Short mmCIF file of C-alpha atoms in Angstrom, two decimals:
data_model
loop_
_atom_site.label_atom_id
_atom_site.label_comp_id
_atom_site.label_asym_id
_atom_site.label_seq_id
_atom_site.Cartn_x
_atom_site.Cartn_y
_atom_site.Cartn_z
CA MET A 1 -0.40 -0.04 -0.22
CA THR A 2 2.78 2.38 0.97
CA ARG A 3 4.05 1.73 -2.64
CA PHE A 4 0.49 2.86 -4.11
CA VAL A 5 0.40 6.11 -2.67
CA ARG A 6 4.65 6.44 -2.58
CA ASP A 7 4.36 6.03 -6.49
CA GLY A 8 0.84 5.95 -7.35
CA PHE A 9 0.72 2.73 -9.62
CA LEU A 10 1.38 -0.85 -8.67
CA LYS A 11 2.35 -3.70 -11.69
CA LEU A 12 1.15 -7.67 -11.02
CA GLU A 13 3.31 -9.49 -13.48
CA GLY A 14 1.34 -12.62 -15.13
CA LEU A 15 -1.76 -11.88 -12.36
CA VAL A 16 -4.01 -13.59 -14.74
CA PRO A 17 -3.66 -17.75 -16.19
CA LYS A 18 -2.83 -18.73 -19.62
CA GLU A 19 -5.97 -19.86 -20.06
CA LEU A 20 -8.14 -16.75 -19.15
CA CYS A 21 -5.55 -14.62 -21.32
CA ASP A 22 -6.30 -16.75 -24.44
CA ALA A 23 -10.30 -16.42 -23.38
CA PHE A 24 -9.63 -13.06 -23.65
CA ARG A 25 -7.72 -12.29 -26.87
CA ALA A 26 -10.60 -14.61 -28.39
CA ALA A 27 -13.13 -12.78 -27.32
CA TYR A 28 -12.05 -9.28 -27.70
CA VAL A 29 -8.69 -8.84 -29.58
CA ALA A 30 -8.41 -11.58 -32.48
CA ASP A 31 -8.31 -10.08 -36.00
CA CYS A 32 -8.98 -6.43 -34.71
CA THR A 33 -6.23 -4.09 -35.94
CA ASP A 34 -7.52 -1.03 -34.48
CA ASP A 35 -9.30 0.70 -31.28
CA ARG A 36 -13.21 0.64 -33.28
CA CYS A 37 -12.93 -3.07 -33.88
CA GLY A 38 -11.66 -3.98 -30.06
CA ARG A 39 -14.08 -1.24 -28.73
CA ALA A 40 -17.07 -2.76 -30.88
CA ARG A 41 -16.59 -6.65 -29.29
CA LEU A 42 -16.75 -5.10 -25.48
CA PRO A 43 -20.35 -5.31 -22.98
CA VAL A 44 -21.99 -1.47 -23.11
CA VAL A 45 -21.83 -1.02 -19.52
CA PRO A 46 -23.40 2.27 -18.47
CA TRP A 47 -21.48 4.76 -16.16
CA GLY A 48 -22.49 4.14 -12.78
CA THR A 49 -23.30 0.25 -12.99
CA PRO A 50 -21.65 -1.77 -10.02
CA LEU A 51 -19.10 -3.76 -10.86
CA LEU A 52 -20.29 -6.47 -9.98
CA ASP A 53 -23.07 -6.48 -12.04
CA ALA A 54 -21.36 -4.67 -14.98
CA PHE A 55 -20.60 -8.44 -16.74
CA ASP A 56 -22.86 -11.75 -17.23
CA ASP A 57 -21.38 -14.50 -15.80
CA SER A 58 -20.93 -15.84 -19.47
CA GLU A 59 -18.41 -12.65 -20.39
CA VAL A 60 -14.86 -13.15 -19.77
CA LEU A 61 -13.73 -9.99 -18.45
CA SER A 62 -16.56 -11.70 -15.61
CA ARG A 63 -14.34 -14.21 -15.06
CA VAL A 64 -11.10 -11.92 -14.52
CA PHE A 65 -12.86 -9.43 -12.10
CA SER A 66 -13.82 -12.49 -10.37
CA LEU A 67 -10.25 -13.28 -9.27
CA PRO A 68 -9.29 -13.38 -5.96
CA GLU A 69 -6.60 -10.87 -6.42
CA LEU A 70 -7.36 -8.67 -8.68
CA ALA A 71 -11.17 -8.74 -6.40
CA GLY A 72 -8.94 -8.19 -3.13
CA ALA A 73 -6.74 -5.20 -5.08
CA ILE A 74 -9.60 -3.23 -6.13
CA HIS A 75 -12.16 -3.86 -2.44
CA SER A 76 -8.68 -2.26 -0.70
CA LEU A 77 -8.15 0.02 -2.64
CA LEU A 78 -12.42 1.58 -3.26
CA GLY A 79 -13.96 -0.55 -0.61
CA PRO A 80 -17.10 -1.64 -1.18
CA ARG A 81 -20.16 -1.44 -4.20
CA CYS A 82 -16.96 0.56 -6.36
CA LYS A 83 -18.93 1.48 -9.67
CA VAL A 84 -17.88 1.52 -13.46
CA ASP A 85 -16.61 4.82 -14.80
CA HIS A 86 -15.80 3.52 -18.02
CA HIS A 87 -14.39 0.87 -20.02
CA VAL A 88 -12.35 0.38 -22.97
CA MET A 89 -10.16 -1.69 -25.16
CA HIS A 90 -7.12 -0.42 -26.84
CA ILE A 91 -4.91 -2.02 -29.59
CA ARG A 92 -1.99 -0.99 -31.27
CA GLU A 93 -1.10 -1.81 -35.07
CA PRO A 94 2.52 -3.27 -36.01
CA ASN A 95 4.97 -0.86 -36.74
CA GLN A 96 3.61 1.80 -35.19
CA GLY A 97 5.02 5.68 -36.66
CA ALA A 98 4.89 7.49 -33.10
CA SER A 99 4.15 7.10 -28.98
CA GLN A 100 1.38 8.79 -27.31
CA HIS A 101 2.08 12.00 -25.29
CA LEU A 102 1.94 11.93 -21.86
CA HIS A 103 -1.01 12.37 -20.50
CA CYS A 104 -3.47 11.93 -17.52
CA ASP A 105 -6.67 10.46 -17.69
CA ALA A 106 -9.04 13.47 -15.41
CA MET A 107 -9.70 17.33 -15.63
CA ILE A 108 -7.25 19.22 -12.97
CA ASP A 109 -9.15 17.33 -9.76
CA ALA A 110 -9.98 19.21 -6.89
CA ARG A 111 -10.46 16.28 -4.20
CA ASP A 112 -7.68 16.43 -1.93
CA ALA A 113 -7.45 12.71 -1.21
CA ALA A 114 -10.40 10.91 -2.83
CA PHE A 115 -9.64 9.09 -5.80
CA ASP A 116 -10.38 6.42 -8.47
CA ILE A 117 -8.56 3.82 -10.54
CA GLN A 118 -7.21 2.22 -13.94
CA ILE A 119 -6.91 -1.60 -13.90
CA MET A 120 -4.84 -2.24 -17.28
CA ILE A 121 -4.68 -5.89 -18.41
CA TYR A 122 -2.83 -7.29 -21.36
CA PRO A 123 -3.58 -10.16 -22.02
CA GLN A 124 -0.41 -10.96 -24.33
CA ASP A 125 4.05 -10.82 -23.67
CA VAL A 126 4.83 -7.06 -23.65
CA THR A 127 7.99 -6.39 -24.68
CA ARG A 128 10.17 -2.92 -24.76
CA GLU A 129 9.57 -3.46 -28.99
CA MET A 130 6.22 -3.60 -28.11
CA GLY A 131 6.21 -0.31 -26.13
CA GLY A 132 3.87 -0.90 -23.35
CA THR A 133 2.75 2.36 -21.25
CA LEU A 134 5.61 4.41 -19.57
CA VAL A 135 3.86 5.83 -16.12
CA ILE A 136 5.81 9.00 -14.63
CA PRO A 137 6.57 7.44 -10.76
CA GLY A 138 4.66 9.79 -7.92
CA SER A 139 3.11 12.46 -10.15
CA HIS A 140 -0.30 11.45 -9.67
CA THR A 141 0.14 14.15 -7.20
CA ARG A 142 0.31 17.10 -9.30
CA LYS A 143 -3.08 17.90 -10.41
CA ALA A 144 -2.77 18.64 -14.20
CA GLY A 145 -5.36 18.95 -16.61
CA GLU A 146 -5.46 15.97 -19.26
CA THR A 147 -3.24 16.47 -22.54
CA SER A 148 -1.57 20.22 -20.19
CA ILE A 149 1.76 17.83 -19.80
CA ALA A 150 1.75 16.83 -23.51
CA ARG A 151 5.03 18.64 -24.12
CA TYR A 152 6.88 17.09 -21.73
CA GLN A 153 9.08 14.23 -22.63
CA ASN A 154 11.18 11.62 -21.35
CA LEU A 155 11.91 12.54 -17.65
CA ALA A 156 14.14 11.77 -14.97
CA GLY A 157 12.96 7.97 -13.26
CA GLN A 158 10.39 7.66 -15.56
CA VAL A 159 9.18 3.51 -16.15
CA GLN A 160 8.89 1.86 -19.01
CA LEU A 161 6.10 -0.68 -18.39
CA THR A 162 6.40 -4.57 -20.36
CA GLY A 163 5.44 -7.87 -18.79
CA PRO A 164 4.34 -11.21 -19.77
CA ALA A 165 0.66 -11.87 -20.73
CA GLY A 166 -1.61 -11.89 -18.21
CA THR A 167 0.14 -8.27 -16.81
CA VAL A 168 -2.16 -5.95 -15.04
CA LEU A 169 -1.43 -2.33 -13.29
CA ILE A 170 -3.63 -0.56 -11.35
CA LEU A 171 -2.94 3.38 -11.61
CA HIS A 172 -4.48 6.22 -9.47
CA HIS A 173 -6.71 8.07 -12.00
CA ASN A 174 -3.98 11.34 -12.26
CA LEU A 175 -0.68 9.06 -12.40
CA TRP A 176 0.52 10.61 -16.00
CA HIS A 177 1.36 7.89 -18.19
CA ALA A 178 1.93 7.40 -22.04
CA GLY A 179 1.25 4.40 -24.80
CA ARG A 180 4.81 4.05 -26.22
CA ARG A 181 5.49 2.93 -30.05
CA ASN A 182 4.47 -0.62 -31.17
CA ALA A 183 7.55 -0.65 -33.45
CA SER A 184 6.87 -4.53 -33.46
CA ASN A 185 5.61 -7.13 -36.10
CA CYS A 186 2.15 -7.93 -33.74
CA VAL A 187 -0.55 -6.21 -32.82
CA ARG A 188 -0.19 -5.30 -28.70
CA ALA A 189 -4.00 -4.86 -27.35
CA MET A 190 -4.56 -3.50 -23.39
CA TYR A 191 -8.00 -3.30 -21.75
CA LYS A 192 -8.85 -0.32 -19.26
CA LEU A 193 -11.55 -0.65 -16.51
CA ARG A 194 -11.74 2.73 -14.11
CA LEU A 195 -13.47 2.61 -11.31
CA ASN A 196 -15.24 4.71 -8.54
CA PRO A 197 -15.60 4.44 -4.87
CA THR A 198 -19.13 4.97 -3.43
CA GLY A 199 -18.29 5.35 -0.28
CA SER A 200 -15.00 5.51 1.83
CA GLN A 201 -11.96 4.19 1.07
CA THR A 202 -10.15 4.17 4.79
CA GLY A 203 -9.02 0.82 6.43
CA HIS A 204 -10.85 -1.64 3.68
CA TRP A 205 -6.84 -3.39 3.31
CA ASP A 206 -4.63 -5.83 5.95
CA MET A 207 -3.90 -3.50 8.50
CA SER A 208 -3.43 -6.11 10.80
CA GLY A 209 0.64 -5.02 11.50
CA TYR A 210 0.36 -1.60 11.25
CA ASP A 211 1.55 0.19 14.23
CA ALA A 212 1.02 4.08 14.11
CA ALA A 213 3.47 5.05 16.51
CA LYS A 214 6.16 3.66 14.62
CA ALA A 215 4.74 4.94 11.17
CA GLY A 216 5.45 8.26 12.65
CA ALA A 217 8.66 7.68 13.75
CA PRO A 218 10.17 10.72 11.26
CA LYS A 219 13.17 9.43 9.30
CA PRO A 220 15.45 11.48 6.72
CA LEU A 221 14.12 12.38 3.19
CA HIS A 222 15.98 10.56 0.66
CA SER A 223 15.48 9.05 -2.81
CA PRO A 224 13.55 5.77 -3.84
CA ALA A 225 16.87 3.88 -4.83
CA THR A 226 17.91 4.27 -0.48
CA CYS A 227 14.31 4.63 0.84
CA LYS A 228 13.28 2.00 3.84
CA HIS A 229 10.78 -0.24 3.63
CA ASP A 230 8.06 0.70 6.19
CA VAL A 231 5.57 3.68 5.96
CA GLN A 232 7.70 6.95 6.94
CA GLY A 233 10.53 5.55 4.94
CA GLN A 234 8.56 4.78 1.93
CA LEU A 235 6.42 7.57 2.13
CA SER A 236 9.32 10.76 2.78
CA CYS A 237 11.39 10.11 -0.82
CA PHE A 238 11.51 11.74 -3.49
CA HIS A 239 11.37 10.54 -7.13
CA PRO A 240 14.67 12.18 -9.51
CA TRP A 241 12.20 13.75 -12.14
CA ALA A 242 11.46 16.46 -8.72
CA ASP A 243 14.16 19.10 -7.47
CA SER A 244 13.46 18.87 -3.90
CA ARG A 245 11.14 21.87 -2.94
CA SER A 246 8.86 20.83 -4.78
CA ALA A 247 9.46 17.43 -3.81
CA HIS A 248 7.48 19.02 -0.01
CA LEU A 249 4.63 19.18 -1.81
CA ASP A 250 4.77 15.96 -2.74
CA ILE A 251 5.02 14.53 0.44
CA ILE A 252 2.14 16.37 1.82
CA GLN A 253 -0.27 14.97 -0.55
CA ARG A 254 1.07 11.36 -0.22
CA THR A 255 0.42 12.43 3.64
CA ARG A 256 -3.05 13.44 2.81
CA LEU A 257 -3.90 9.82 0.56
CA TRP A 258 -1.73 7.86 3.46
CA ARG A 259 -4.44 9.03 5.98
CA LEU A 260 -7.33 8.82 3.78
CA LEU A 261 -6.45 4.94 3.56
CA SER A 262 -5.15 4.47 6.95
CA GLY A 263 -7.80 6.63 8.82
CA ASP A 264 -4.30 7.42 11.62
CA GLU A 265 -5.42 10.95 10.68
CA ASP A 266 -2.37 11.88 13.06
CA PHE A 267 -0.15 10.26 10.79
CA SER A 268 2.56 13.13 9.11
CA VAL A 269 5.72 12.99 7.55
CA HIS A 270 8.12 15.13 8.38
CA HIS A 271 5.74 17.39 10.53
CA PHE A 272 5.07 18.31 6.63
CA LEU A 273 1.16 18.67 7.11
CA SER A 274 0.99 18.74 10.79
CA ARG A 275 2.77 22.56 10.56
CA LEU A 276 -0.29 23.19 7.68
CA GLU A 277 -2.32 22.12 10.35
CA ASN A 278 -1.52 24.16 13.15
CA GLU A 279 -3.89 27.41 13.42
CA PRO A 280 -4.25 27.67 17.38
CA ALA A 281 -7.49 28.94 18.54
#
C-alpha cells in the first residue's frame, strides 16, 4: 500500500492465468487491428453500474474480475460496491509511427485525497519493442489537466512497463502516463477499466501489522533507491524528476492519501502537513 501511495501505481505480473488470457484475446482482440474493432466487442456498461453487476457470468471479463487477487486489490483501494466509470480496449497496430503523448486521464481534480483507479490488463506478452505503457512514478500528486503535460518528454525516473501475458497495472487516476510506440510486427492490446468509489476508502486493506506510533517516527528524506521498507521511509522519499523543494509538496499529498487509506489522522511525514494544519484558536 505504501508503494501505491508513493508511486501511484502497482504492477502485478502474470496475474491473469494463461487460459483466461487466451479466452480474452479470442473474445475481444482476435483479428482486430484498431481500437474501434476492439471496443465494438466489449459489452456495453453504463456509467455508474456496480462492478459486481457489470458483466454477465458468461463474459470473460466477469471471470477476470472474479480473480481473488484482483478483486482483493480493488476492494483494498476503493472499498465495497465500487462502480464502473468506463471501459475501453486499446489496440495498437504493428510498426506504429509514433508514441502517445504524456497525459493523465483526468481534468484538474479538486479532491484532496479521494481517488479513482484505472485497471490495465495485458492479455499477451508485452516487450519493450512492443511499447507498453510509460508511467511517471509519483506524478499522481501533481494536479494537471489531461493533455496539458503533453509537452514533457523523457522525465528522469520514468518507467516503461512491460511484462508477461496476464500482467495487470493498477493506476491512481491522476498518474501521468503514455502508450509507447509499437515497433514490433505484432498487434498489441490493452484493456482499461476505470472504477469509482461509492463510499469511504478507509481501512479496507490488511492493516493487522500497522503500528501508528512506529509509522509516524520521522526518517531522513531520500531518493527511492535508498528508501527504507517502512511507512515513513517509503513516503518520505522523492522521485528524480522532482526538485527537492517541490518534492515536499508531493510528500504532503502522499500524507493526505495515506491518512485516507489508513484512517490514521495523526500521521505526518516530517510534520509537513501537521504544520499547515496548526491553527491555534
